[in-house]
CSV table of C-alpha atoms and ligand atoms in Angstrom, one decimal:
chain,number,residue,atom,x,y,z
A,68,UNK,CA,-104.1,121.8,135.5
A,69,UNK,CA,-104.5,125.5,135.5
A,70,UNK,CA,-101.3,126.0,134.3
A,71,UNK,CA,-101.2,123.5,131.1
A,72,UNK,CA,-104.6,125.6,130.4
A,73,UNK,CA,-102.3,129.2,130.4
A,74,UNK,CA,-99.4,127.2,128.6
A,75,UNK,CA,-102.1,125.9,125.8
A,76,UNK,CA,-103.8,129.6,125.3
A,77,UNK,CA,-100.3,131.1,125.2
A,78,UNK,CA,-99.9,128.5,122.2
A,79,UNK,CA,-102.4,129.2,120.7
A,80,UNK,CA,-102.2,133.3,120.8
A,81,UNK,CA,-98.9,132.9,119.7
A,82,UNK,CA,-100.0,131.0,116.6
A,83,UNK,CA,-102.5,133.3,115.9
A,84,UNK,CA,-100.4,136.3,115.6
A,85,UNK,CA,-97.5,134.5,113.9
A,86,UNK,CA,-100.9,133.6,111.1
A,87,UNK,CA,-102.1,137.3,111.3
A,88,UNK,CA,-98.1,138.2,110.5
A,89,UNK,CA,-98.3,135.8,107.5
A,90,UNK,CA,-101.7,137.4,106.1
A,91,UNK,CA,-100.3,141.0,106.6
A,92,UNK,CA,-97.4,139.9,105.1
A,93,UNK,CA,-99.1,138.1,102.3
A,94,UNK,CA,-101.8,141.6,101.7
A,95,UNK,CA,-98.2,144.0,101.8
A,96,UNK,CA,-97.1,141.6,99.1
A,97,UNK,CA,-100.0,141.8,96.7
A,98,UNK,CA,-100.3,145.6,97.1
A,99,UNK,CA,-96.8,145.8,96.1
A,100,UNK,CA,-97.6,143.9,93.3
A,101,UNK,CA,-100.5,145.6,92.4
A,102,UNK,CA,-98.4,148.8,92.8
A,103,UNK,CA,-95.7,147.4,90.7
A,104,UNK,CA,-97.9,146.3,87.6
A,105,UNK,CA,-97.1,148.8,84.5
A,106,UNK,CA,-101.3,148.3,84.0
A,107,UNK,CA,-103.4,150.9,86.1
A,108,UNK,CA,-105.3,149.4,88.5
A,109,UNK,CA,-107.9,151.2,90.5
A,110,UNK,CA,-110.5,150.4,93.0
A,111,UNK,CA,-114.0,151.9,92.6
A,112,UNK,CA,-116.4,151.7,95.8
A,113,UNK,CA,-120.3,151.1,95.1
A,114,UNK,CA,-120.6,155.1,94.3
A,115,UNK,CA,-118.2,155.0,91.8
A,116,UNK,CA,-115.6,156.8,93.5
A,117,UNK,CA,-111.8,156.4,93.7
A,118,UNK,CA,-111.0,153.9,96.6
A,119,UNK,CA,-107.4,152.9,95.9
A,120,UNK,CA,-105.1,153.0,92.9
A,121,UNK,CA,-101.8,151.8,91.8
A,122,UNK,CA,-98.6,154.1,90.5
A,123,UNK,CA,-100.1,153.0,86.9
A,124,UNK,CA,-103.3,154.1,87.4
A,125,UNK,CA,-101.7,157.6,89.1
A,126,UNK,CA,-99.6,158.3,86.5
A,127,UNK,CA,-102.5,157.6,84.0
A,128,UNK,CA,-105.1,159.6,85.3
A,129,UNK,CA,-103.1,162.1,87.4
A,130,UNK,CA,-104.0,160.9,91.0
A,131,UNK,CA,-103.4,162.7,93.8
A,132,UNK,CA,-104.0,161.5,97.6
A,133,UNK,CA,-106.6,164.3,97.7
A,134,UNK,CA,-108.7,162.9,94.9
A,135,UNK,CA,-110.0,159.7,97.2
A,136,UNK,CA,-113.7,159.4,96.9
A,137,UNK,CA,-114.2,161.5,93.5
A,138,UNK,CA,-116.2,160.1,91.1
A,139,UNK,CA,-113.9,157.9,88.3
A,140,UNK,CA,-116.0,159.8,85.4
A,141,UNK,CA,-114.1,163.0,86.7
A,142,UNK,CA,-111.3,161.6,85.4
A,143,UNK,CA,-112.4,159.5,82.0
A,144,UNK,CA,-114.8,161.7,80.8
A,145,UNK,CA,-115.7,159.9,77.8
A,146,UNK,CA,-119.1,158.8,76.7
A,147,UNK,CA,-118.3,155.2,75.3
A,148,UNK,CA,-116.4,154.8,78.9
A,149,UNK,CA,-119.6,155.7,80.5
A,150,UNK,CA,-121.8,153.4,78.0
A,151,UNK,CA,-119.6,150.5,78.9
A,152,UNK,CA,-119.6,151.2,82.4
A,153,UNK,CA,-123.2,152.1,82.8
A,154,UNK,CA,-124.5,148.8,81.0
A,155,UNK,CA,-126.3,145.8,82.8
A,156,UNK,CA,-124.3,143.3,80.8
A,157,UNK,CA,-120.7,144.3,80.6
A,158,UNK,CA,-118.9,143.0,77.2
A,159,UNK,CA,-116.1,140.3,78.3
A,160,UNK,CA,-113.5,142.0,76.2
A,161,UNK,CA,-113.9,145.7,77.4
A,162,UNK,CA,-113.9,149.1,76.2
A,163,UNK,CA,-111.2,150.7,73.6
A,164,UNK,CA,-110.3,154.1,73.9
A,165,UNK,CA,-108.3,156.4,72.0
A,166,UNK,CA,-106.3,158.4,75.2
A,167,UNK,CA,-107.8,161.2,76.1
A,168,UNK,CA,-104.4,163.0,76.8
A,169,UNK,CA,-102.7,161.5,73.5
A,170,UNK,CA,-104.6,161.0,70.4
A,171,UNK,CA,-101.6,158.6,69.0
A,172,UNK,CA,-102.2,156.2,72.2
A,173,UNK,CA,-105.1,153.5,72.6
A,174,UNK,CA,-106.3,152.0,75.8
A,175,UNK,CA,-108.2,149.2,77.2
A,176,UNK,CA,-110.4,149.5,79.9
A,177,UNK,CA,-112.0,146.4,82.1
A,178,UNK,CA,-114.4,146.0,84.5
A,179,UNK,CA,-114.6,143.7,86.8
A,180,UNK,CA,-117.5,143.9,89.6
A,181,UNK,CA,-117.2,142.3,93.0
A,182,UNK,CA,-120.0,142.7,95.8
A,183,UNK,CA,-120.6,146.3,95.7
A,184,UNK,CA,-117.2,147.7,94.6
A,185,UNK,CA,-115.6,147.4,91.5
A,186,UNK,CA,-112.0,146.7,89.7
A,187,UNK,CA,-111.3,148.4,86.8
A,188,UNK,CA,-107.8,147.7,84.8
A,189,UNK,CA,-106.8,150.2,82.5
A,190,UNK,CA,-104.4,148.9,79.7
A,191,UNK,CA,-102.1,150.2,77.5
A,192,UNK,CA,-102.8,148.5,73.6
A,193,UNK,CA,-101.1,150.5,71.3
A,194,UNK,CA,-98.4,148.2,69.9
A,195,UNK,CA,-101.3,145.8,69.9
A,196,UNK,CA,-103.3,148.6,67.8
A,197,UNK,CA,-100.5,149.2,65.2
A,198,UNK,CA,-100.1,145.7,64.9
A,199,UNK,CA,-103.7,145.2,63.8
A,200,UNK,CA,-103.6,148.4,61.8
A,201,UNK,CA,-100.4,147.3,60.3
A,202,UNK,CA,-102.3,143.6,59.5
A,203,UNK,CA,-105.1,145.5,58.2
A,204,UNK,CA,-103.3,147.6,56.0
A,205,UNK,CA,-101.1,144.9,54.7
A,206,UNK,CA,-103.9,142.5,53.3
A,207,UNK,CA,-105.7,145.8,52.1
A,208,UNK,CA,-102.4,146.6,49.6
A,209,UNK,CA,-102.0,143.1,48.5
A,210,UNK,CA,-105.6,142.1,47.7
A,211,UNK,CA,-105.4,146.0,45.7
A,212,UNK,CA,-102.3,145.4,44.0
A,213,UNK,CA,-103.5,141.7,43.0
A,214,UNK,CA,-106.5,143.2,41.5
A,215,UNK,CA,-105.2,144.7,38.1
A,216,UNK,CA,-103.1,141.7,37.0
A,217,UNK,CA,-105.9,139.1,37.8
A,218,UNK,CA,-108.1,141.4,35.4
A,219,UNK,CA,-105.5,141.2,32.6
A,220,UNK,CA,-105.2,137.5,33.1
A,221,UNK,CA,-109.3,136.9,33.1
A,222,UNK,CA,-109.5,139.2,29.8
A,223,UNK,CA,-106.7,137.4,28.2
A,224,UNK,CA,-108.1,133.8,29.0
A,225,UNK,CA,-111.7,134.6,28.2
A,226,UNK,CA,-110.0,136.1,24.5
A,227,UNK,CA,-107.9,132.9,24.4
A,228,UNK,CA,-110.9,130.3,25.6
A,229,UNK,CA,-113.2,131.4,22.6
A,230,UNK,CA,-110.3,130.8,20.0
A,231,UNK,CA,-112.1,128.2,17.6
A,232,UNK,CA,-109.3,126.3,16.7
A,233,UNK,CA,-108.0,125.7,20.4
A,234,UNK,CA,-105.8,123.0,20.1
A,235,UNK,CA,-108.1,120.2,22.4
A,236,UNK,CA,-105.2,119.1,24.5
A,237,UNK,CA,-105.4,122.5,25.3
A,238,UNK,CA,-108.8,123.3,26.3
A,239,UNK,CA,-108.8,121.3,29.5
A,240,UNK,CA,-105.7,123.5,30.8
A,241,UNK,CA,-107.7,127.0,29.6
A,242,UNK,CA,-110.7,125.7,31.5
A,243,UNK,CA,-108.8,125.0,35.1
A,244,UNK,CA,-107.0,128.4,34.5
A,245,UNK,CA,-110.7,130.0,33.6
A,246,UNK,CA,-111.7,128.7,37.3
A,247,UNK,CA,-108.8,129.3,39.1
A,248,UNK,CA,-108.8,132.7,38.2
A,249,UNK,CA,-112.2,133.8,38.9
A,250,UNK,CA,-111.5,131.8,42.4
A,251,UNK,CA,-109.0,134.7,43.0
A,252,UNK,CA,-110.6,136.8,42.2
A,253,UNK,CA,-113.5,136.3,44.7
A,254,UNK,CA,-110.9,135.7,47.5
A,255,UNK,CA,-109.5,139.3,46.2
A,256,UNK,CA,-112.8,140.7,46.2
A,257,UNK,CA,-114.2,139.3,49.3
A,258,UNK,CA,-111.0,140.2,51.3
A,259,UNK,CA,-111.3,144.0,49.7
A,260,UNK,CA,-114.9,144.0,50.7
A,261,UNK,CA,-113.6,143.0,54.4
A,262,UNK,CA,-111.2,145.1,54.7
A,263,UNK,CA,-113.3,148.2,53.8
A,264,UNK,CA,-115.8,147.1,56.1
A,265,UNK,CA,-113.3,147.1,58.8
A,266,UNK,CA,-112.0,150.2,58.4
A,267,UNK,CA,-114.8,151.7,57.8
A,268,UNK,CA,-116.0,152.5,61.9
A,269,UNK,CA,-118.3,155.8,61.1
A,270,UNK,CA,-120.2,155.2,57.7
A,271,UNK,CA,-123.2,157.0,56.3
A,272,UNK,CA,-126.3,156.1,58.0
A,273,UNK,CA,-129.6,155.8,55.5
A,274,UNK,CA,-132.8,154.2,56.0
A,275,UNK,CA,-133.1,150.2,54.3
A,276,UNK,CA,-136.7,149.2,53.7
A,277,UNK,CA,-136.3,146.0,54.6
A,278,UNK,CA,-138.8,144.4,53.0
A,279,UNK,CA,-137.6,145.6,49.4
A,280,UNK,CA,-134.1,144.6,50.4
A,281,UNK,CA,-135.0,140.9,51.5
A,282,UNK,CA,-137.0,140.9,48.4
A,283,UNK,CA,-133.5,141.4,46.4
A,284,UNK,CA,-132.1,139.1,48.4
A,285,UNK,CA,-135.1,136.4,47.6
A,286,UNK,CA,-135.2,137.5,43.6
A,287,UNK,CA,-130.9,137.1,43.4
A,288,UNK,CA,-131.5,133.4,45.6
A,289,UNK,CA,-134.0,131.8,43.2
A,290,UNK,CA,-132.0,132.5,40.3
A,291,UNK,CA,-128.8,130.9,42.0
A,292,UNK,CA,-131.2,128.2,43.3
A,293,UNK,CA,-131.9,127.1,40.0
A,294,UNK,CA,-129.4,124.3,39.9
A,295,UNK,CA,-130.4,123.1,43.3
A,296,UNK,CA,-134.4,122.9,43.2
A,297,UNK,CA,-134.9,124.5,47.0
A,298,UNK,CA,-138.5,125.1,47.8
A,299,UNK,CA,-137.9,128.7,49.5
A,300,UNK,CA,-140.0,130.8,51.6
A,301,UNK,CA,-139.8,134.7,52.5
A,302,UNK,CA,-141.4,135.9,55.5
A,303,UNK,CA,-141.8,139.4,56.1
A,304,UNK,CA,-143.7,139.9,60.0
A,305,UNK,CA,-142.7,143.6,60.5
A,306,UNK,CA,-142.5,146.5,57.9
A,307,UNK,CA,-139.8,148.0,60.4
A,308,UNK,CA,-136.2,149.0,58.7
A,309,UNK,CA,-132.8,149.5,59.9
A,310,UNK,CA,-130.3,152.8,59.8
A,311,UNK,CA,-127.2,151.5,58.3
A,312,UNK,CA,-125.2,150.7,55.1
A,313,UNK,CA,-127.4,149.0,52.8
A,314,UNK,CA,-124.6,147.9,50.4
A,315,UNK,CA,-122.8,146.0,53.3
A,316,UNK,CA,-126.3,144.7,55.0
A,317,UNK,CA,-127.3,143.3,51.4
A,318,UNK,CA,-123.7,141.2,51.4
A,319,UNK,CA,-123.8,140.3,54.7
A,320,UNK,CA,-127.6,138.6,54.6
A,321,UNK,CA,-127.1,137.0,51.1
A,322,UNK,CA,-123.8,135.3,52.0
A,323,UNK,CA,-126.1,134.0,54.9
A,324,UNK,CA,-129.0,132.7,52.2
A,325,UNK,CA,-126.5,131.5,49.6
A,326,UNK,CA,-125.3,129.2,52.0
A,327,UNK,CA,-128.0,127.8,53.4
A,328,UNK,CA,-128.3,126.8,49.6
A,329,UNK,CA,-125.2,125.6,49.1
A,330,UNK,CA,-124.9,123.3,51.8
A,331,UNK,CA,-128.6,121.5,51.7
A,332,UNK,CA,-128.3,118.5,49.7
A,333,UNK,CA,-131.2,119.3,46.4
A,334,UNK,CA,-134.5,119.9,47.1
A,335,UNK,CA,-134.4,121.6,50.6
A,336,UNK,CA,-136.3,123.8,52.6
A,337,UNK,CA,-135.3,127.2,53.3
A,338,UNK,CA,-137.1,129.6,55.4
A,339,UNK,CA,-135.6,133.7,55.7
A,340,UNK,CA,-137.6,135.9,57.8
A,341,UNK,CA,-137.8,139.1,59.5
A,342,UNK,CA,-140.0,139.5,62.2
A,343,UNK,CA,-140.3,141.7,65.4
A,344,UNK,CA,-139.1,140.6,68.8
A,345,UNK,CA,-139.0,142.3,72.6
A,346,UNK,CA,-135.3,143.3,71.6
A,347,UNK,CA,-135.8,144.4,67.9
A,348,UNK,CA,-135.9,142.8,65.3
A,349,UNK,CA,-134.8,139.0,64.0
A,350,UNK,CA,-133.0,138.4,60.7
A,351,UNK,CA,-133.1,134.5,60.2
A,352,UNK,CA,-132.4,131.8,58.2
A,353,UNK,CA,-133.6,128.1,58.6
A,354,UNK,CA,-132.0,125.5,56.2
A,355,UNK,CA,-132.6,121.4,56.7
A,356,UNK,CA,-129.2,120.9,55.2
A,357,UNK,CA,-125.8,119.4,56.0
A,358,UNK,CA,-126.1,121.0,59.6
A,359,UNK,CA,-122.7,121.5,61.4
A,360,UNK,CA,-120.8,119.6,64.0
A,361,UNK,CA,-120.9,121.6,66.9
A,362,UNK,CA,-116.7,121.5,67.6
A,363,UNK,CA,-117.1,123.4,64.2
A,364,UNK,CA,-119.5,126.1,65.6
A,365,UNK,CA,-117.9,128.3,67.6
A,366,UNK,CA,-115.0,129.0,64.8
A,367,UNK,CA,-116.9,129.5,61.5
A,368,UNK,CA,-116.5,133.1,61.4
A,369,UNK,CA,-112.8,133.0,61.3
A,370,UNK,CA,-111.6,134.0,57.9
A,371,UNK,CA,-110.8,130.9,55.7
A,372,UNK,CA,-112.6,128.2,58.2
A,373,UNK,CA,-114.4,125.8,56.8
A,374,UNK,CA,-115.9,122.5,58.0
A,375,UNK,CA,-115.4,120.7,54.3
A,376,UNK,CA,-112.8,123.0,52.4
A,377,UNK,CA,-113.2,120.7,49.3
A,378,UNK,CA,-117.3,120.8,49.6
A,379,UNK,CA,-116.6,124.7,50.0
A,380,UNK,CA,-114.6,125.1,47.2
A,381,UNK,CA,-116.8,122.9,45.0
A,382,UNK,CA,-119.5,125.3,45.9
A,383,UNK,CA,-117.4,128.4,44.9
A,384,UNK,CA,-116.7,129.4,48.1
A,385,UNK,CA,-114.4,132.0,49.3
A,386,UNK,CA,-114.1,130.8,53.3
A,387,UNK,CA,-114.5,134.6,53.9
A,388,UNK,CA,-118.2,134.9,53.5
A,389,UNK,CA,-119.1,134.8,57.7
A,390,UNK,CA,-116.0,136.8,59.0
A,391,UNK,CA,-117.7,139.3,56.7
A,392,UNK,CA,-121.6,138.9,58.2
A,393,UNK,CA,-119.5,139.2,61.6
A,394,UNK,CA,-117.9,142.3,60.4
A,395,UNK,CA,-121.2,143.9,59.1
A,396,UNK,CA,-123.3,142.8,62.2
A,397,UNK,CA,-120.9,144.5,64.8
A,398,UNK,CA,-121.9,147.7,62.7
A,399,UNK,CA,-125.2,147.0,64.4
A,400,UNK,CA,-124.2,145.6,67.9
A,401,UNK,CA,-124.9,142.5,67.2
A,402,UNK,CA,-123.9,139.0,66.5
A,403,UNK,CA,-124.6,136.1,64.5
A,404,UNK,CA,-126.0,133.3,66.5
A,405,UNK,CA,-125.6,129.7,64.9
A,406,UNK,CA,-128.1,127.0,66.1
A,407,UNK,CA,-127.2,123.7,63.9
A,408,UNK,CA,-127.8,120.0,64.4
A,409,UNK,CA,-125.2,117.9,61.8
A,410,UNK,CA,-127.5,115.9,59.1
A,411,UNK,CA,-131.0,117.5,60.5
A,412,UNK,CA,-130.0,121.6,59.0
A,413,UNK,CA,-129.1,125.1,60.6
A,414,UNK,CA,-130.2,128.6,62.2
A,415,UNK,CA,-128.5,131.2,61.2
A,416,UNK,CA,-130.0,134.3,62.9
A,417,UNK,CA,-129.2,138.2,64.3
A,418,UNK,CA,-131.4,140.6,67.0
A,419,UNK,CA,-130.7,144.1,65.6
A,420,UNK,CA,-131.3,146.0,68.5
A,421,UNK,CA,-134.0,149.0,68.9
A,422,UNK,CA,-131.7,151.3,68.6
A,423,UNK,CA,-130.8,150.5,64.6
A,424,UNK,CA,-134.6,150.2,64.1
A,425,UNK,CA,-136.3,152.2,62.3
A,426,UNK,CA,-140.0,152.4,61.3
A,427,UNK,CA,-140.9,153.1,57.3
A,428,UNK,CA,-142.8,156.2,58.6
A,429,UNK,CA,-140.4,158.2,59.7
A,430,UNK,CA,-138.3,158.4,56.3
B,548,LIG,P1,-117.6,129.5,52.4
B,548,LIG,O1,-117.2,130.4,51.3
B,548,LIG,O2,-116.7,128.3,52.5
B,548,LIG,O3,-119.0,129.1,52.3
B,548,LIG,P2,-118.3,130.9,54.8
B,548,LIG,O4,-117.5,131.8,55.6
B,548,LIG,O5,-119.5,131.5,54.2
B,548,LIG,O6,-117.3,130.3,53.7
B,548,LIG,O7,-118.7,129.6,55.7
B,548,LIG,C1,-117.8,129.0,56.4
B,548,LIG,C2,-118.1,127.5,56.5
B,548,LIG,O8,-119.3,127.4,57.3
B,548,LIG,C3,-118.5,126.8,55.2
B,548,LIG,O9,-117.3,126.4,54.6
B,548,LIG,C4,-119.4,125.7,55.7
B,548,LIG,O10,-118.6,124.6,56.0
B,548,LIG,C5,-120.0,126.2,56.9
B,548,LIG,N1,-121.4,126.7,56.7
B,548,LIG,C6,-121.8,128.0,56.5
B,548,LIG,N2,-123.2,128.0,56.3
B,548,LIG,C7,-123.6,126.8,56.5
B,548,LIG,C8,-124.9,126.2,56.4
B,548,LIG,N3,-126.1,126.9,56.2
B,548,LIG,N4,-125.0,124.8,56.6
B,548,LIG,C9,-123.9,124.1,56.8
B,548,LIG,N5,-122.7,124.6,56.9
B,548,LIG,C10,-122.5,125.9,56.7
């Protein structure tokens, strides 16, 4: 008996080390992976100090055995590094960051918390980054050079249209040309307008009275409402401000009350308001129109998305007015938020954060 008992626990030993072999083997493989991936990779304990690293990472930052333990702000020493990894709520797509060691090379940084310790992936996006500018760019030039001959063709139509003895089988054709034209000319405009917001990252900051601002932004919606008979409300709750670029803030918030107009069948409600919250401060606006289906949602501020491209066209629309209230909003850190029920009307609505708040006082 004894001896099936020693024959059973030799077994089993033997098992066990032959599945501690496998796990060692499998832990030697993934380091070696780890060490082999051209991203740096680099292990942060819960005080922030180096606890392993890849070749990537070494090569990056400089590593040296030696350095185990030091603080990984020793080595990036850059305050939007330190922002991102300081904040409670880490942004999903990380940090970008020009190289400290080569101005001409951009890098991504990602955090990734586990227990106490940390993972952060350092990669390298320039290609990605001249891509982008190179995209940039590109629609920049062509919506410039499309500019002067779509002027020439407006002035000469306009000259043409008001010819009294326009032959009538040609009046219909000077009409769809009139349209077309000025269609192009807001795609034109609307893409320049994006594109300068863009690449605009450091503008002037100035004080906006908000209230006089929304005001406009009331005054210029009545007289499109005209047509469309909305009753519309303004609700001012706070006589707080922003710091920003007023030009780009007054786009960004009209485009958001002309289409609440524009998509609520006649004689709506409409609600914009202002008001003060724990965060900030709200911008909103409330429509009981069309609503949208929520598959729709999540994509509307891609350029040229639209839920009803004919209705949007109908309506003058460019497809580009809420990739350019995303652009302006991430001048403020913040985001659109899009509540909407389809047939019952939507919420379209942005926290500006404390930090872009500013009371009238102070200016
Ligand atoms: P467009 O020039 O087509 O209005 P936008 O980028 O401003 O372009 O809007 C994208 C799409 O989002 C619109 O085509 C429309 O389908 C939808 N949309 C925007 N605002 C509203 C709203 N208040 N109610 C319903 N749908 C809306």
């Amino acid at each position: 008996m004894d001896m099936i008992t020693l024959g059973e626990n030799n077994q089993q030993s033997s098992q066990q080390q032959s599945s501690q072999q496998s796990t060692t083997d499998q832990l030697k493989k993934i380091r070696s992976a780890l060490r082999a991936l051209r991203d740096a990779v680099i292990l942060l304990n819960d005080d922030d100090g180096l606890e392993w690293w890849n070749q990537a990472a070494e090569d990056l930052l400089l590593l040296q055995s030696s350095h185990h333990g030091k603080s990984i702000f020793d080595f990036i020493d850059v305050p939007e590094f330190r922002q991102y990894y300081e904040s409670k709520v880490t942004p999903n797509d990380g940090v970008h960051l020009v190289s400290w060691q080569d101005s001409n090379r951009y890098l991504k940084c990602e955090l990734t918390p586990f227990g106490d310790e940390k993972l952060l992936i350092i990669y390298d996006v320039t290609r990605l980054q001249h891509l982008e500018q190179m995209r940039r760019d590109f629609v920049a030039n062509v919506s410039h050079e499309l500019r002067t001959p779509l002027t020439v063709l407006m002035g000469y139509l306009e000259n043409f249209s008001d010819q009294p003895d326009m032959p009538p089988q040609w009046q219909r054709g000077f009409e769809l040309m009139t349209q077309q034209t000025a269609r192009m000319n807001r795609v034109v405009n609307d893409l320049l307008l994006l594109s300068r917001i863009e690449i605009e990252e450091t503008h002037e900051l100035h004080y906006i009275d908000m209230t006089k601002l929304l005001t406009h932004v009331y005054d210029d919606a009545q007289a499109y409402n005209q047509e469309y008979e909305h009753s519309i409300h303004l609700q001012i709750d706070t006589y707080d401000g922003l710091y920003g670029s007023e030009m780009y803030l007054n786009s960004a918030l009209s485009n958001l009350v002309i289409n609440a107009i524009k998509y609520t069948p006649k004689e709506g409600n409409i609600v914009i308001s202002w008001t003060k919250t724990s965060a900030g401060c709200q911008f909103s606006v409330t429509d009981d129109g069309l609503g949208i289906a929520p598959q729709h949602v999540a994509r509307l501020t891609e350029r040229f998305y639209r839920v009803d491209s004919g209705r949007s066209r109908e309506t003058g629309g460019t497809g580009l007015g809420l990739a350019i209230v995303k652009h302006v909003l991430y001048q403020y850190d913040t985001v659109l938020q899009i509540e909407s029920s389809e047939g019952q009307g939507s919420t379209f609505s942005a926290v500006f954060p404390a930090v872009h708040i500013c009371c009238a006082s102070i200016d």
